[in-house]
Coordinates of C-alpha atoms in Angstrom, one line a residue:
K134 CA 56.3 85.0 121.5
M135 CA 56.7 88.6 121.0
I136 CA 54.7 90.6 118.7
P137 CA 56.4 92.8 116.3
R138 CA 57.1 96.1 117.0
A139 CA 56.3 97.4 113.5
M140 CA 53.1 95.6 113.8
V141 CA 51.9 98.1 117.0
K142 CA 53.5 101.3 115.1
G143 CA 50.9 100.5 112.3
L144 CA 48.2 99.6 114.9
R145 CA 49.4 103.2 116.3
A146 CA 50.1 105.1 112.8
R147 CA 46.1 103.9 110.8
S148 CA 44.8 105.2 113.9
G149 CA 46.6 108.8 113.7
R150 CA 46.3 108.8 118.4
K151 CA 47.1 107.2 121.2
G152 CA 45.1 108.5 124.1
F153 CA 43.5 106.5 127.3
C154 CA 39.1 106.0 125.8
R155 CA 37.2 107.7 128.2
G156 CA 33.2 107.3 126.9
Y157 CA 33.4 106.6 123.1
G158 CA 37.1 107.7 122.5
E159 CA 39.4 105.7 120.9
Y160 CA 42.2 104.1 122.6
V161 CA 45.1 102.0 120.7
A162 CA 47.5 99.6 122.8
D163 CA 51.4 100.3 121.8
F164 CA 54.1 97.5 123.1
E165 CA 54.8 98.3 126.1
D166 CA 51.1 98.5 127.1
I167 CA 50.7 95.0 125.1
I168 CA 54.1 93.7 127.8
K169 CA 52.5 95.3 130.7
A170 CA 48.9 93.6 130.1
A171 CA 50.6 90.4 129.8
E172 CA 52.4 90.7 133.2
R173 CA 49.1 91.4 135.0
I174 CA 47.7 88.6 133.8
R175 CA 50.0 85.7 134.1
G176 CA 49.7 83.7 136.0
I177 CA 45.6 84.2 136.4
A178 CA 44.3 83.9 133.1
K179 CA 44.4 80.4 131.6
E180 CA 47.3 79.9 128.3
T181 CA 44.2 78.7 126.0
P182 CA 45.7 76.2 123.2
V183 CA 45.9 77.5 119.3
L184 CA 44.4 75.1 116.9
T185 CA 44.7 74.4 113.0
C186 CA 41.8 72.8 110.8
R187 CA 43.4 71.3 107.6
T188 CA 39.7 70.4 106.2
L189 CA 39.5 74.5 107.2
D190 CA 42.5 76.1 105.7
R191 CA 41.5 74.2 102.4
M192 CA 38.1 75.4 102.3
Y193 CA 38.2 79.2 103.9
S194 CA 42.3 80.1 102.9
H195 CA 42.2 82.3 99.6
E196 CA 45.6 81.9 99.1
E197 CA 47.7 78.7 98.3
G198 CA 49.7 77.9 101.6
S199 CA 47.3 80.1 103.7
R200 CA 46.7 78.5 107.6
L201 CA 43.6 79.5 109.7
F202 CA 44.5 79.5 113.2
F203 CA 42.1 79.3 115.9
K204 CA 42.5 80.7 119.6
C205 CA 40.5 78.9 121.8
E206 CA 39.3 81.5 125.0
N207 CA 36.3 79.3 125.0
F208 CA 38.3 77.1 127.7
Q209 CA 39.4 80.3 129.7
K210 CA 37.9 81.1 133.4
T211 CA 34.1 81.6 132.8
G212 CA 34.2 80.7 128.8
S213 CA 35.4 84.0 126.6
F214 CA 38.2 86.3 126.0
K215 CA 36.6 88.9 128.2
F216 CA 38.3 87.5 131.2
R217 CA 41.8 88.4 129.8
G218 CA 41.0 92.4 129.3
A219 CA 38.9 92.4 132.0
L220 CA 41.5 91.1 134.6
N221 CA 44.2 93.4 132.5
A222 CA 41.5 96.6 133.7
V223 CA 40.9 95.6 136.9
S224 CA 44.7 94.8 137.3
A225 CA 46.2 98.1 135.8
L226 CA 43.4 100.1 138.4
V227 CA 44.3 98.6 141.4
E228 CA 48.0 99.0 140.8
E229 CA 47.8 102.5 139.1
N230 CA 45.8 104.0 142.9
P231 CA 47.4 102.0 146.1
H232 CA 46.8 105.5 147.6
L233 CA 42.5 105.0 147.8
K234 CA 41.3 103.1 150.2
S235 CA 38.2 101.8 147.9
L236 CA 37.8 100.9 144.7
R237 CA 34.6 99.6 143.1
V238 CA 34.2 98.0 139.1
V239 CA 31.2 99.0 137.4
T240 CA 29.5 97.6 134.4
Q241 CA 26.7 97.1 132.3
S242 CA 26.2 93.3 130.3
S243 CA 23.6 91.1 130.4
G244 CA 26.9 88.2 129.6
N245 CA 30.3 87.4 128.9
H246 CA 31.5 90.8 129.9
G247 CA 29.5 91.5 133.3
Q248 CA 30.2 87.8 134.1
A249 CA 33.8 87.9 133.4
L250 CA 34.5 91.2 135.6
A251 CA 33.2 89.9 138.1
A252 CA 35.7 87.0 138.7
C253 CA 38.0 89.2 137.9
A254 CA 37.5 91.9 140.4
K255 CA 37.2 88.9 143.1
V256 CA 40.6 87.8 142.3
R257 CA 41.9 91.3 142.7
D258 CA 39.7 92.0 145.8
V259 CA 37.8 94.8 144.3
P260 CA 33.5 95.2 144.8
A261 CA 31.7 94.8 141.2
T262 CA 28.6 96.2 140.3
I263 CA 27.3 94.4 136.7
V264 CA 24.1 96.7 136.1
M265 CA 22.1 94.0 133.8
P266 CA 19.1 93.9 132.0
H267 CA 15.9 92.1 133.9
T268 CA 16.1 89.7 130.7
A269 CA 19.9 88.5 130.7
P270 CA 20.2 85.1 131.2
S271 CA 19.2 83.6 134.8
V272 CA 22.6 81.4 133.8
K273 CA 24.5 84.7 133.8
K274 CA 23.3 86.2 136.4
A275 CA 24.0 83.3 138.9
A276 CA 27.4 83.1 137.5
V277 CA 27.2 87.1 138.2
M278 CA 26.4 86.1 142.0
G279 CA 28.6 83.7 142.5
Y280 CA 31.8 85.3 142.0
G281 CA 30.5 87.8 144.6
A282 CA 29.6 90.3 142.5
Q283 CA 26.3 92.7 143.1
I284 CA 23.6 93.0 140.3
V285 CA 21.7 95.7 139.9
E286 CA 18.6 95.4 137.2

């Protein structure tokens, strides 16, 4: 399903600006960005289910007839929604820099984001370095290394 253009314009209007995030900047995706992202991740990211629960609707919906929807990204590769964002980012980096002979992605994470970036970098054949605290769970470190990323503590 498509996201109504009015919703996207509303997001942009509330933010007051649109631009690329460098450091602590702000970025609000426009409609075309969303379509491009969907195309980049199609066929690689899983289409996870959207579930409902009538009991929770009754308990937590504040208006009559309101519904709660649960997007089950825990079924996504690497177990979280972060795979989608990382895949889009790495794919865009590769698409936008075909002239570069070597790319490397680097992030700091103690868990899910590092794991997601490592997995996506492997899919796109881009080396990854994940900076992780020495206190990060060993299972997360093992997953990052399992995707072929280098860990720096």
